[in-house]
XYZ file of C-alpha atoms in Angstrom:
770
model
C -101.034 -86.982 2.381
C -102.197 -85.808 -1.019
C -102.990 -82.082 -1.220
C -106.691 -81.458 -1.753
C -106.150 -77.871 -2.797
C -107.355 -76.988 -6.259
C -104.518 -76.263 -8.633
C -105.217 -73.259 -10.912
C -106.142 -74.244 -14.438
C -103.520 -73.931 -17.139
C -103.688 -70.572 -18.961
C -104.654 -70.748 -22.663
C -102.122 -70.665 -25.485
C -98.637 -69.464 -24.605
C -99.812 -67.502 -21.581
C -97.988 -68.390 -18.393
C -98.032 -67.819 -14.665
C -94.623 -66.242 -14.154
C -92.951 -66.099 -10.767
C -90.332 -63.437 -10.090
C -87.879 -63.411 -7.222
C -84.685 -61.715 -6.076
C -81.936 -63.738 -4.447
C -78.462 -63.313 -3.038
C -77.088 -59.902 -2.136
C -79.365 -56.967 -2.866
C -78.462 -54.655 -5.730
C -79.903 -51.304 -6.859
C -82.148 -51.931 -9.848
C -83.678 -55.178 -8.613
C -86.986 -53.380 -8.014
C -86.922 -52.071 -11.573
C -86.508 -55.625 -12.838
C -89.440 -56.882 -10.738
C -91.615 -53.988 -11.927
C -90.782 -54.711 -15.567
C -91.469 -58.446 -15.201
C -94.810 -57.866 -13.464
C -96.104 -55.262 -15.897
C -94.781 -56.950 -19.031
C -96.321 -60.241 -17.904
C -99.705 -58.599 -17.373
C -99.509 -56.743 -20.697
C -98.898 -60.107 -22.426
C -101.994 -61.616 -20.810
C -99.986 -63.624 -18.280
C -100.195 -63.651 -14.498
C -97.288 -62.458 -12.339
C -96.398 -63.796 -8.902
C -93.940 -62.229 -6.506
C -91.908 -64.726 -4.499
C -90.919 -62.919 -1.321
C -87.673 -63.542 0.594
C -85.957 -65.333 -2.282
C -85.638 -69.130 -2.182
C -86.847 -69.067 1.431
C -90.227 -67.882 0.161
C -90.241 -70.525 -2.550
C -89.699 -73.270 0.043
C -92.111 -71.933 2.676
C -94.825 -70.936 0.192
C -98.109 -69.630 1.576
C -98.326 -65.856 1.735
C -94.722 -65.566 0.591
C -95.921 -66.319 -2.943
C -98.451 -63.693 -3.990
C -100.061 -62.698 -7.231
C -98.904 -59.192 -8.158
C -100.992 -56.617 -9.962
C -100.221 -53.535 -12.024
C -100.464 -51.022 -9.187
C -98.427 -53.167 -6.767
C -95.177 -52.073 -8.402
C -95.959 -48.379 -8.836
C -93.018 -46.197 -7.767
C -90.587 -49.114 -7.476
C -88.045 -47.737 -9.961
C -86.785 -45.136 -7.486
C -86.507 -47.539 -4.535
C -83.189 -49.081 -3.478
C -82.601 -52.675 -2.385
C -85.309 -55.220 -3.160
C -88.873 -54.675 -1.982
C -89.775 -58.364 -2.256
C -86.843 -59.276 -0.043
C -83.968 -61.698 -0.309
C -82.662 -64.280 2.152
C -80.155 -67.094 2.270
C -81.885 -70.470 2.213
C -79.950 -73.591 3.208
C -82.997 -75.802 2.811
C -83.213 -75.098 -0.953
C -79.679 -76.420 -1.323
C -81.013 -79.859 -0.329
C -83.434 -81.942 -2.421
C -86.216 -81.986 0.229
C -86.261 -78.189 0.128
C -86.500 -78.154 -3.653
C -89.261 -80.784 -3.438
C -91.305 -78.478 -1.236
C -90.587 -75.540 -3.544
C -91.873 -77.513 -6.524
C -95.044 -78.391 -4.647
C -95.649 -74.747 -3.738
C -95.226 -73.687 -7.363
C -97.661 -76.297 -8.650
C -100.244 -75.317 -6.035
C -99.969 -71.712 -7.248
C -100.017 -72.774 -10.893
C -96.608 -71.198 -11.618
C -94.808 -72.748 -14.580
C -92.055 -70.191 -15.246
C -89.560 -68.474 -12.984
C -87.512 -65.308 -13.511
C -84.737 -64.927 -10.963
C -82.606 -61.847 -10.363
C -79.474 -62.717 -8.436
C -75.832 -63.709 -8.589
C -74.193 -66.786 -10.083
C -74.968 -68.963 -7.041
C -78.664 -68.115 -7.125
C -78.879 -68.701 -10.864
C -77.011 -72.003 -10.645
C -79.514 -73.185 -8.031
C -82.347 -72.237 -10.369
C -80.898 -74.265 -13.239
C -80.486 -77.306 -10.984
C -84.120 -76.860 -9.950
C -85.182 -76.889 -13.584
C -83.175 -80.025 -14.363
C -84.709 -81.832 -11.402
C -88.252 -80.579 -12.075
C -89.705 -83.685 -13.807
C -88.245 -85.937 -11.110
C -89.492 -83.680 -8.328
C -93.031 -83.827 -9.704
C -92.929 -87.609 -9.967
C -91.648 -87.860 -6.411
C -94.467 -85.602 -5.180
C -96.993 -87.923 -6.834
C -95.226 -90.999 -5.485
C -95.289 -89.505 -1.969
C -98.996 -88.724 -2.494
C -98.422 -85.021 -1.892
C -99.850 -84.218 -5.335
C -101.917 -86.176 -7.816
C -101.059 -86.987 -11.424
C -103.900 -84.726 -12.530
C -102.518 -81.834 -10.491
C -99.046 -82.010 -12.044
C -100.203 -82.722 -15.609
C -100.262 -79.035 -16.778
C -96.836 -78.370 -15.257
C -94.540 -80.927 -16.866
C -91.976 -78.304 -17.879
C -90.465 -75.426 -15.916
C -88.823 -72.545 -17.739
C -86.229 -70.469 -15.939
C -84.749 -67.142 -17.056
C -81.886 -65.464 -15.203
C -81.193 -61.785 -14.601
C -77.861 -60.963 -13.022
C -78.208 -58.686 -10.019
C -74.753 -58.064 -8.576
C -72.912 -54.901 -7.608
C -69.558 -56.634 -8.280
C -70.255 -57.105 -12.018
C -68.705 -60.541 -11.619
C -70.725 -62.539 -14.170
C -69.020 -63.489 -17.413
C -70.763 -63.043 -20.793
C -72.249 -59.651 -19.929
C -70.690 -56.196 -19.847
C -72.769 -55.037 -16.881
C -74.892 -56.549 -14.132
C -77.889 -54.900 -12.505
C -76.584 -52.685 -9.707
C -72.923 -52.383 -10.686
C -73.068 -48.811 -11.998
C -75.109 -47.637 -9.002
C -72.461 -49.107 -6.716
C -69.721 -47.484 -8.794
C -71.570 -44.175 -8.416
C -71.489 -44.483 -4.601
C -67.762 -45.264 -4.695
C -66.934 -42.345 -6.985
C -68.979 -39.944 -4.875
C -67.055 -41.075 -1.797
C -63.667 -40.792 -3.515
C -64.559 -37.354 -4.914
C -65.392 -36.196 -1.392
C -62.235 -37.753 0.055
C -60.164 -36.055 -2.657
C -61.023 -32.641 -1.240
C -59.661 -33.553 2.184
C -56.653 -35.347 0.694
C -55.770 -32.241 -1.329
C -56.275 -29.929 1.633
C -53.879 -31.864 3.874
C -51.642 -33.321 1.136
C -52.596 -36.786 2.339
C -52.732 -40.261 0.867
C -55.885 -42.362 1.098
C -56.156 -46.119 0.700
C -59.745 -46.966 -0.195
C -61.082 -50.513 -0.014
C -64.042 -51.418 -2.234
C -66.067 -54.603 -2.686
C -65.039 -57.373 -5.077
C -63.793 -60.700 -3.698
C -63.132 -62.393 -7.037
C -63.783 -59.506 -9.398
C -61.879 -56.236 -9.599
C -64.413 -54.416 -11.792
C -65.515 -51.943 -9.117
C -61.936 -51.203 -8.092
C -60.717 -50.792 -11.666
C -63.632 -48.625 -12.800
C -63.315 -46.505 -9.664
C -59.611 -46.027 -10.387
C -60.323 -44.989 -13.987
C -63.221 -42.728 -12.918
C -61.322 -40.904 -10.194
C -57.792 -40.881 -11.589
C -56.408 -43.025 -8.756
C -52.629 -43.347 -8.605
C -52.627 -47.122 -8.176
C -55.154 -49.964 -8.144
C -55.088 -53.548 -6.859
C -57.416 -56.116 -8.459
C -57.480 -59.930 -8.057
C -57.422 -60.739 -11.810
C -54.114 -58.982 -12.486
C -51.920 -58.575 -9.409
C -49.024 -56.123 -9.615
C -45.472 -57.206 -10.345
C -43.388 -59.031 -7.751
C -41.749 -55.744 -6.710
C -45.116 -53.987 -6.473
C -44.137 -52.094 -3.339
C -41.253 -50.380 -5.143
C -43.326 -49.934 -8.323
C -46.194 -48.272 -6.462
C -43.822 -46.010 -4.547
C -42.006 -45.047 -7.756
C -45.230 -43.931 -9.471
C -46.557 -42.046 -6.452
C -43.188 -40.434 -5.770
C -43.064 -39.255 -9.392
C -46.559 -37.777 -9.108
C -45.607 -35.974 -5.919
C -42.435 -34.639 -7.528
C -44.563 -33.236 -10.365
C -46.557 -31.260 -7.807
C -49.527 -33.508 -7.051
C -50.790 -32.893 -3.513
C -53.005 -35.944 -3.038
C -52.593 -39.677 -3.465
C -55.355 -42.255 -3.941
C -54.908 -46.017 -3.989
C -57.931 -48.258 -4.655
C -57.864 -51.805 -3.252
C -60.407 -54.502 -4.112
C -61.296 -56.623 -1.072
C -60.001 -59.682 -2.964
C -56.671 -58.077 -3.949
C -53.734 -60.492 -4.110
C -50.060 -60.497 -4.998
C -48.567 -62.844 -7.619
C -48.227 -65.621 -5.016
C -51.918 -65.245 -4.066
C -51.115 -63.627 -0.730
C -53.704 -61.068 0.322
C -52.814 -57.403 -0.125
C -54.589 -55.559 2.659
C -55.269 -51.812 2.878
C -53.268 -51.779 6.127
C -50.197 -53.128 4.333
C -50.499 -50.533 1.578
C -50.892 -47.788 4.197
C -47.761 -48.894 6.029
C -45.728 -48.765 2.812
C -46.963 -45.276 1.922
C -46.374 -44.041 5.461
C -43.011 -45.680 6.110
C -41.362 -45.665 2.677
C -42.698 -42.357 1.334
C -43.443 -40.540 4.568
C -47.011 -39.740 3.517
C -49.746 -38.964 6.008
C -51.979 -41.895 5.051
C -55.524 -42.879 5.986
C -57.638 -45.974 5.235
C -61.299 -45.768 4.239
C -63.369 -48.947 3.881
C -66.603 -48.073 2.145
C -68.473 -51.248 3.097
C -72.215 -51.611 2.578
C -72.715 -48.001 1.574
C -71.798 -49.348 -1.867
C -75.052 -51.332 -1.976
C -77.396 -48.619 -0.778
C -79.548 -45.968 -2.337
C -81.719 -45.676 -5.404
C -80.533 -47.095 -8.704
C -78.739 -44.783 -11.123
C -80.177 -44.107 -14.577
C -78.234 -46.897 -16.274
C -79.321 -49.544 -13.773
C -82.945 -48.439 -14.051
C -82.764 -48.718 -17.816
C -80.833 -52.008 -17.752
C -83.121 -53.669 -15.204
C -86.231 -52.541 -17.071
C -85.075 -53.673 -20.510
C -83.734 -56.963 -19.164
C -86.957 -57.589 -17.237
C -88.949 -57.043 -20.437
C -86.606 -59.350 -22.376
C -86.887 -61.997 -19.641
C -90.662 -62.186 -20.104
C -90.192 -62.441 -23.870
C -87.667 -65.247 -23.294
C -90.175 -67.130 -21.114
C -92.844 -66.882 -23.813
C -90.393 -67.929 -26.544
C -89.087 -70.924 -24.579
C -89.715 -74.553 -25.378
C -88.964 -77.536 -23.101
C -85.698 -77.954 -25.020
C -84.544 -74.328 -24.679
C -81.425 -74.092 -22.465
C -81.884 -71.770 -19.505
C -80.902 -68.274 -20.707
C -79.399 -65.388 -18.802
C -80.237 -61.920 -20.074
C -77.021 -60.018 -20.802
C -75.859 -56.754 -22.336
C -72.939 -56.358 -24.730
C -71.963 -52.716 -25.300
C -75.446 -51.347 -26.132
C -77.312 -54.529 -27.069
C -79.562 -56.679 -24.856
C -78.841 -60.355 -25.575
C -79.655 -63.858 -24.350
C -76.757 -66.121 -23.392
C -76.698 -69.727 -22.103
C -76.848 -69.407 -18.324
C -74.648 -72.326 -17.346
C -71.953 -71.359 -19.837
C -71.869 -67.890 -18.277
C -71.683 -69.454 -14.787
C -68.920 -71.836 -15.916
C -66.841 -68.971 -17.297
C -67.421 -66.987 -14.106
C -66.114 -69.877 -11.986
C -63.172 -70.291 -14.359
C -61.990 -66.798 -13.425
C -61.755 -67.725 -9.742
C -59.982 -70.985 -10.643
C -57.486 -69.127 -12.840
C -56.719 -66.672 -10.039
C -56.240 -69.518 -7.565
C -53.900 -71.234 -10.058
C -51.956 -67.976 -10.476
C -52.838 -67.980 -14.177
C -53.561 -64.263 -14.242
C -53.326 -63.926 -18.005
C -56.194 -66.386 -18.331
C -58.141 -64.596 -15.589
C -57.930 -61.331 -17.518
C -58.784 -63.101 -20.762
C -61.930 -64.574 -19.251
C -63.215 -61.105 -18.460
C -64.691 -59.257 -21.428
C -62.371 -57.376 -23.797
C -63.603 -54.102 -22.347
C -62.124 -55.023 -18.935
C -58.592 -55.389 -20.292
C -58.969 -52.171 -22.304
C -59.880 -50.270 -19.147
C -56.915 -51.747 -17.296
C -54.485 -50.714 -20.027
C -56.142 -47.298 -20.258
C -55.625 -46.779 -16.521
C -51.951 -47.737 -16.735
C -51.469 -45.446 -19.736
C -53.190 -42.452 -18.173
C -51.563 -42.842 -14.751
C -47.913 -43.640 -15.495
C -47.133 -41.158 -18.252
C -43.362 -41.548 -18.192
C -42.899 -45.036 -19.629
C -39.787 -45.171 -21.763
C -40.822 -48.488 -23.322
C -44.040 -46.902 -24.612
C -42.361 -43.910 -26.262
C -42.467 -43.817 -30.045
C -39.487 -42.936 -32.270
C -39.213 -39.228 -33.101
C -40.462 -39.807 -36.652
C -43.788 -41.166 -35.382
C -44.489 -38.452 -32.833
C -47.340 -36.093 -33.680
C -48.700 -32.695 -32.719
C -52.299 -33.480 -31.862
C -54.860 -30.723 -31.424
C -57.720 -31.231 -28.975
C -60.846 -29.124 -29.437
C -64.314 -29.109 -27.842
C -67.184 -28.090 -30.124
C -70.836 -27.591 -29.156
C -72.581 -27.413 -25.787
C -70.818 -28.709 -22.642
C -71.331 -32.357 -21.707
C -70.205 -34.408 -18.725
C -67.063 -36.386 -19.558
C -65.468 -33.893 -21.963
C -62.718 -33.192 -19.445
C -62.170 -36.877 -18.661
C -61.707 -37.539 -22.383
C -59.232 -34.644 -22.679
C -57.261 -35.826 -19.646
C -57.009 -39.338 -21.110
C -55.958 -37.991 -24.522
C -53.263 -35.813 -22.980
C -51.931 -38.653 -20.825
C -51.811 -40.969 -23.839
C -49.969 -38.357 -25.903
C -47.364 -37.792 -23.197
C -46.899 -41.543 -22.695
C -46.251 -42.039 -26.413
C -44.183 -38.902 -27.009
C -46.829 -36.848 -28.861
C -47.472 -33.161 -28.183
C -51.053 -32.448 -27.008
C -52.278 -28.967 -27.962
C -55.540 -27.622 -26.553
C -57.554 -25.223 -28.721
C -59.304 -23.121 -26.091
C -62.901 -21.962 -26.744
C -63.355 -23.875 -29.973
C -62.917 -22.484 -33.475
C -63.766 -18.873 -32.546
C -61.005 -19.102 -29.938
C -58.590 -20.484 -32.518
C -59.281 -17.803 -35.131
C -59.588 -14.775 -32.853
C -57.283 -15.444 -29.927
C -54.563 -17.873 -31.023
C -51.888 -15.166 -30.882
C -53.120 -13.242 -27.845
C -50.432 -11.950 -25.518
C -49.380 -13.155 -22.985
C -51.413 -16.335 -23.442
C -52.919 -17.475 -26.725
C -55.740 -19.928 -27.231
C -53.497 -22.745 -28.547
C -51.439 -24.162 -25.706
C -49.609 -27.346 -24.829
C -51.158 -29.299 -21.982
C -49.126 -30.860 -19.176
C -50.104 -33.925 -17.155
C -50.413 -32.134 -13.811
C -52.672 -29.499 -15.355
C -55.199 -32.077 -16.565
C -54.857 -34.754 -13.880
C -57.690 -33.378 -11.732
C -60.054 -32.949 -14.695
C -61.413 -36.516 -14.606
C -64.245 -35.604 -12.220
C -64.918 -32.068 -13.438
C -68.045 -31.150 -15.372
C -68.279 -28.680 -18.219
C -65.261 -27.991 -20.405
C -61.977 -26.818 -18.884
C -60.630 -25.721 -22.287
C -63.915 -24.061 -23.233
C -66.455 -25.025 -25.861
C -68.924 -23.259 -28.135
C -70.950 -23.877 -31.263
C -68.729 -21.924 -33.697
C -67.765 -23.774 -36.902
C -64.684 -23.576 -39.159
C -66.845 -22.299 -42.031
C -67.301 -19.020 -40.182
C -63.724 -18.200 -41.245
C -62.246 -21.092 -43.209
C -59.134 -19.208 -44.464
C -58.191 -18.170 -40.935
C -58.831 -21.701 -39.648
C -56.493 -23.060 -42.335
C -53.873 -20.440 -41.503
C -53.906 -21.466 -37.836
C -53.729 -25.180 -38.653
C -50.607 -24.478 -40.680
C -49.112 -22.082 -38.129
C -49.304 -24.615 -35.288
C -48.396 -27.593 -37.496
C -51.224 -29.866 -36.380
C -50.652 -33.495 -37.439
C -54.084 -34.672 -36.268
C -57.175 -33.321 -34.524
C -59.250 -34.893 -31.739
C -62.761 -33.439 -31.637
C -64.911 -33.845 -28.527
C -68.476 -32.634 -28.956
C -71.950 -33.083 -30.374
C -73.550 -32.464 -33.745
C -71.498 -29.267 -34.155
C -68.267 -31.276 -33.813
C -69.610 -33.715 -36.408
C -70.439 -30.774 -38.703
C -67.010 -29.206 -38.160
C -65.188 -32.354 -39.280
C -67.528 -32.598 -42.266
C -66.643 -29.039 -43.284
C -62.887 -29.583 -42.854
C -62.979 -32.861 -44.787
C -64.793 -31.240 -47.700
C -62.304 -28.331 -47.706
C -59.230 -30.564 -48.029
C -58.888 -29.975 -51.765
C -58.815 -26.207 -51.297
C -56.783 -26.222 -48.094
C -54.148 -29.014 -48.027
C -53.417 -28.189 -44.395
C -56.647 -30.075 -43.536
C -55.258 -33.261 -45.082
C -54.573 -34.732 -41.649
C -56.449 -37.405 -39.662
C -59.452 -36.185 -37.673
C -61.703 -38.114 -35.311
C -64.856 -37.210 -33.381
C -65.666 -38.528 -29.924
C -69.435 -37.832 -29.574
C -70.094 -35.797 -26.434
C -73.568 -34.331 -26.109
C -76.511 -34.776 -23.786
C -78.762 -35.113 -26.851
C -77.047 -38.330 -28.007
C -77.757 -37.330 -31.600
C -74.397 -37.793 -33.348
C -74.530 -40.101 -36.406
C -72.222 -43.071 -36.104
C -72.849 -43.822 -32.432
C -75.621 -45.020 -30.158
C -73.908 -43.444 -27.159
C -72.551 -39.953 -26.574
C -70.423 -38.885 -23.632
C -72.570 -36.720 -21.352
C -75.913 -38.377 -22.055
C -75.669 -40.585 -18.957
C -74.803 -37.590 -16.758
C -77.815 -35.780 -18.184
C -80.103 -38.751 -17.523
C -78.968 -38.972 -13.908
C -79.535 -35.262 -13.356
C -82.952 -35.520 -14.969
C -84.146 -38.555 -13.010
C -82.973 -36.981 -9.730
C -85.050 -33.940 -10.640
C -88.033 -36.081 -11.653
C -87.823 -38.214 -8.493
C -88.127 -35.029 -6.436
C -90.998 -33.784 -8.594
C -92.773 -37.136 -8.316
C -92.471 -36.976 -4.534
C -94.311 -33.655 -4.614
C -96.905 -35.044 -7.012
C -97.433 -38.154 -4.886
C -97.734 -36.172 -1.668
C -100.743 -34.359 -3.073
C -101.975 -37.703 -4.496
C -103.844 -36.342 -7.504
C -101.327 -34.302 -9.441
C -99.650 -34.568 -12.836
C -96.357 -32.861 -13.654
C -95.397 -32.155 -17.260
C -91.577 -31.930 -17.335
C -89.695 -30.418 -20.275
C -86.459 -32.134 -21.266
C -83.589 -30.988 -23.433
C -82.252 -33.086 -26.298
C -82.584 -30.915 -29.392
C -84.625 -32.624 -32.083
C -83.820 -36.076 -30.762
C -86.204 -37.668 -28.271
C -83.513 -39.928 -26.791
C -83.240 -38.192 -23.414
C -87.007 -37.902 -22.981
C -87.573 -41.550 -23.906
C -84.822 -43.099 -21.778
C -85.676 -40.834 -18.839
C -89.298 -41.917 -19.270
C -88.142 -45.527 -19.069
C -86.118 -44.757 -15.917
C -88.841 -42.916 -13.988
C -91.928 -44.758 -15.214
C -93.409 -41.781 -17.055
C -97.100 -41.885 -17.936
C -96.324 -40.549 -21.415
C -93.352 -39.250 -23.392
C -93.617 -36.710 -26.222
C -90.772 -36.637 -28.763
C -89.987 -34.690 -31.964
C -89.899 -37.930 -33.943
C -93.518 -38.727 -33.092
C -94.824 -35.208 -32.561
C -97.935 -34.259 -30.591
C -101.503 -34.244 -31.891
C -104.855 -33.346 -30.409
C -106.091 -36.956 -30.571
C -102.954 -38.133 -28.775
C -103.514 -35.594 -25.989
C -107.189 -36.542 -25.740
C -106.285 -40.244 -25.314
C -103.696 -39.444 -22.672
C -106.052 -37.194 -20.701
C -108.769 -39.846 -20.760
C -106.195 -42.394 -19.587
C -105.309 -40.077 -16.684
C -108.958 -39.783 -15.718
C -109.298 -43.566 -15.613
C -106.010 -44.026 -13.737
C -106.817 -41.500 -11.024
C -110.291 -42.985 -10.658
C -108.738 -46.396 -9.934
C -106.022 -45.022 -7.609
C -108.515 -43.925 -4.926
C -105.880 -41.909 -3.063
C -103.178 -44.572 -3.007
C -99.560 -43.757 -2.262
C -97.174 -43.027 -5.134
C -100.115 -41.812 -7.183
C -98.317 -38.795 -8.639
C -97.870 -38.896 -12.404
C -95.153 -37.542 -14.684
C -95.224 -36.733 -18.375
C -91.993 -35.906 -20.230
C -91.987 -33.582 -23.216
C -88.929 -32.948 -25.359
C -88.335 -29.224 -25.886
C -88.929 -29.557 -29.656
C -91.741 -32.124 -29.609
C -94.207 -29.516 -30.893
C -94.136 -25.828 -31.699
C -97.860 -25.576 -30.873
C -98.332 -27.768 -27.814
C -95.774 -26.304 -25.417
C -95.106 -27.768 -21.986
C -97.192 -25.097 -20.303
C -100.081 -25.453 -22.767
C -100.211 -29.230 -22.240
C -100.267 -28.750 -18.468
C -103.076 -26.198 -18.816
C -105.061 -28.501 -21.107
C -104.789 -31.349 -18.630
C -105.881 -29.071 -15.787
C -108.871 -27.823 -17.777
C -110.018 -31.265 -18.882
C -109.549 -32.769 -15.405
C -112.546 -30.748 -14.166
C -111.124 -30.599 -10.666
C -110.616 -34.348 -10.312
C -106.838 -33.935 -10.440
C -104.309 -31.130 -10.854
C -101.560 -30.357 -13.337
C -98.296 -28.421 -13.128
C -95.333 -27.967 -15.461
C -91.607 -27.923 -14.662
C -88.557 -27.000 -16.744
C -85.198 -28.248 -15.365
C -83.330 -26.429 -18.184
C -79.547 -26.373 -18.023
C -79.515 -28.428 -14.827
C -79.400 -31.308 -17.319
C -75.991 -30.187 -18.667
C -74.166 -29.439 -15.453
C -72.809 -31.238 -12.438
C -70.166 -33.858 -11.834
C -69.955 -36.389 -14.692
C -71.386 -39.821 -13.982
C -68.926 -42.716 -13.620
C -70.217 -44.235 -16.864
C -69.445 -41.055 -18.786
C -66.021 -40.850 -17.149
C -64.933 -44.423 -17.836
C -66.280 -44.479 -21.378
C -64.671 -41.106 -22.060
C -61.300 -42.528 -20.992
C -61.662 -45.757 -22.957
C -62.889 -44.122 -26.166
C -60.388 -41.250 -25.968
C -57.490 -43.695 -25.721
C -58.877 -45.563 -28.754
C -59.107 -42.262 -30.659
C -55.495 -41.381 -29.887
C -54.323 -44.793 -31.035
C -56.433 -44.327 -34.169
C -54.806 -40.969 -35.014
C -51.399 -42.459 -34.286
C -51.842 -44.978 -37.091
C -51.562 -42.095 -39.598
C -48.247 -40.831 -38.184
C -46.090 -41.729 -41.186
C -48.661 -41.354 -43.968
C -48.392 -38.592 -46.540
C -51.109 -35.975 -46.992
C -52.116 -37.678 -50.229
C -52.472 -41.024 -48.476
C -54.544 -39.426 -45.729
C -56.853 -37.731 -48.229
C -57.373 -40.925 -50.224
C -58.282 -42.878 -47.084
C -62.000 -42.388 -46.277
C -61.321 -43.471 -42.698
C -58.992 -40.506 -42.102
C -62.011 -38.455 -41.002
C -64.152 -40.602 -38.743
C -66.485 -40.875 -35.750
C -65.884 -43.368 -32.956
C -69.060 -44.893 -31.616
C -70.904 -47.708 -29.938
C -73.043 -49.573 -32.451
C -74.952 -52.548 -31.161
C -72.448 -54.894 -29.541
C -69.299 -53.209 -30.927
C -67.167 -50.086 -30.724
C -66.467 -48.952 -34.296
C -64.965 -46.114 -36.309
C -67.244 -44.912 -39.112
C -66.017 -42.809 -42.091
C -67.433 -39.296 -42.291
C -68.275 -39.440 -45.999
C -70.626 -42.401 -45.498
C -72.189 -40.897 -42.383
C -72.735 -37.563 -44.122
C -74.390 -39.009 -47.221
C -76.291 -42.025 -45.909
C -76.853 -41.851 -42.168
C -77.465 -38.193 -41.291
C -80.728 -36.277 -41.085
C -79.171 -32.831 -41.554
C -82.477 -30.975 -41.229
C -83.253 -32.334 -37.772
C -79.615 -32.778 -36.696
C -79.812 -36.468 -35.795
C -79.147 -39.931 -37.279
C -81.629 -41.176 -39.868
C -82.020 -44.448 -37.988
C -82.202 -43.891 -34.250
C -81.579 -47.134 -32.385
C -83.745 -46.239 -29.393
C -87.034 -45.625 -31.242
C -88.264 -49.114 -30.391
C -87.910 -48.332 -26.682
C -90.748 -45.823 -26.933
C -93.234 -48.700 -27.114
C -91.673 -50.223 -23.983
C -92.271 -46.957 -22.100
C -95.889 -46.954 -23.260
C -96.419 -50.624 -22.421
C -95.027 -50.355 -18.893
C -97.013 -47.189 -18.171
C -100.222 -48.735 -19.501
C -100.610 -45.882 -21.971
C -103.277 -46.589 -24.607
C -102.238 -46.565 -28.256
C -104.164 -45.321 -31.275
């Protein structure tokens, strides 16, 4: 029987009715994606529809497909799981189910679909799109719809977002939820480490990942595990003896604890399953270790999304709406991906094909191909783990002539991941035969205390000393803001005294400045004619040459945890605004990205400044917002202000102005988290990137091993910064960065990549513009 229901009229121009749904296993960050899709759709003049319970809701229709409004998604960023639900749906796998789904979409007037799920869910969506014209014709033929009803809906556009804690989709570096899951794993392993150390035990920890070892590998890198089993690259045929040899060596060196990470899909070279129980038996029987098994299970899926997943889901949700509006009937279905630091669109079915190829390669025991099908970053992490775990590898040792004395120094304020970078650098040096020398307490420590008795500030580092540093915050070798220029002759004297062949700097803008000073002093002090490289490590993320600094992710997580708690207080009292002061120096990066992650009402940055008209607009916007809220839940509001956004309008003054202008209709408070943003345990992202980039830096310095001082001086790349730029990791020469890319007055890059994200924060908060 033909439906007599009125089909909504087609929206004018490029405006669309966009459905959003989550499917497959839940993943932290899915709610952030839904929020971004709903609000971006509305801001573009489109209508947004939430499809509840995944494909089940699409097939059943009715109240499971609802129009969503701006306030419906308030507070969703801090919620775990998926608030619109997800369910397995066998009926959608059959054509009759898809026929009913098509009918339900037409009756709601939906002509575009954004789906957040795994490869199976996204494959189903692409099949649905391919069948769409035929489904509509069949509905007319069956007299379930009329030709007039289907006329406005001849084409269906689909956009995919990958929500998966396993990070098992090819063509993207990260999937929504994977870093939150990694955070849960690392927290668990960090806690287990304390008990393992206390009792000198071994722990075998099983993590999720049937066909993808990303979680296992990243957890191993993040926690300094002794051994890891992943499906893409099984251990050698004699893996039992190899594992025992490494662990026995670590124990002989004095290590009290042993950690082995096993992916649930771990296999040997003959594709036989390697179970945690088997690994436990080997450790217990062959090495005599008191061994326990811990299977983390679904705790890996739970909890609120971490900062990275909130940012990723939000930016990908925004890009998905843009992709819908850009699409033509001929546009292949895209999946929204991220490569290093760049949001991109990739062909969905090509990404799915490559993902399936990995599983096929594993099944065919073609493990080289399986590793090759993962992104280049995956293989780098694997090699970095091997290098930093098994430091006595005779095959990796360099000839005596190529071995270097490499100084490691921290410069600037502490940042999460500094110690992980140092540990990786030391392990690499020992593996290759170099001598790692820590300069304790920066350049003041070098100049004033290098010859202290009994222990000076320049000391060789041993593997056992640094092995536990991977999860430690702060700086174990000490850091401060002192620069070489404070005593350049003494700095040169010490460089010569300790015969440094290269220097690895870990730090923020002060580290960048220090290398600049040493490079410029090479003519006067030949002892500085050695390779030098900076690994940016600062919560401010303001080092020229990189879009990412070690420590910034740790800072963001600390800040959003603080803001989530503050928002809870603000929401409990319903009508309250908190103005929160963030660190970040004269760069508004932290304030802006945190604003994106918590759904801030407004963000004030040094780049934009604060004016009286801006404040007046924001206060009027608050009045209107609170008037519409009418006491709803999650009505608390947050404003973020960078510490240097204005010398006149301080955090307290802004809070007082809001309170005064509110005339009792709502309240205002201010909060200053201060150095909470610097401290704590480093986030897994900062740990793994610290390891990867530190290993690259060591390899980079190593390339200068046999070059003369004259050759080093003539090479502009001999003083460089490693960094993430767009979709690549690059080394940039200091001379170019100094002259063309640095705003020395405000201590930040001239072109800050994140400035465009400020408008996204404003759009998704509904903040009015001038």
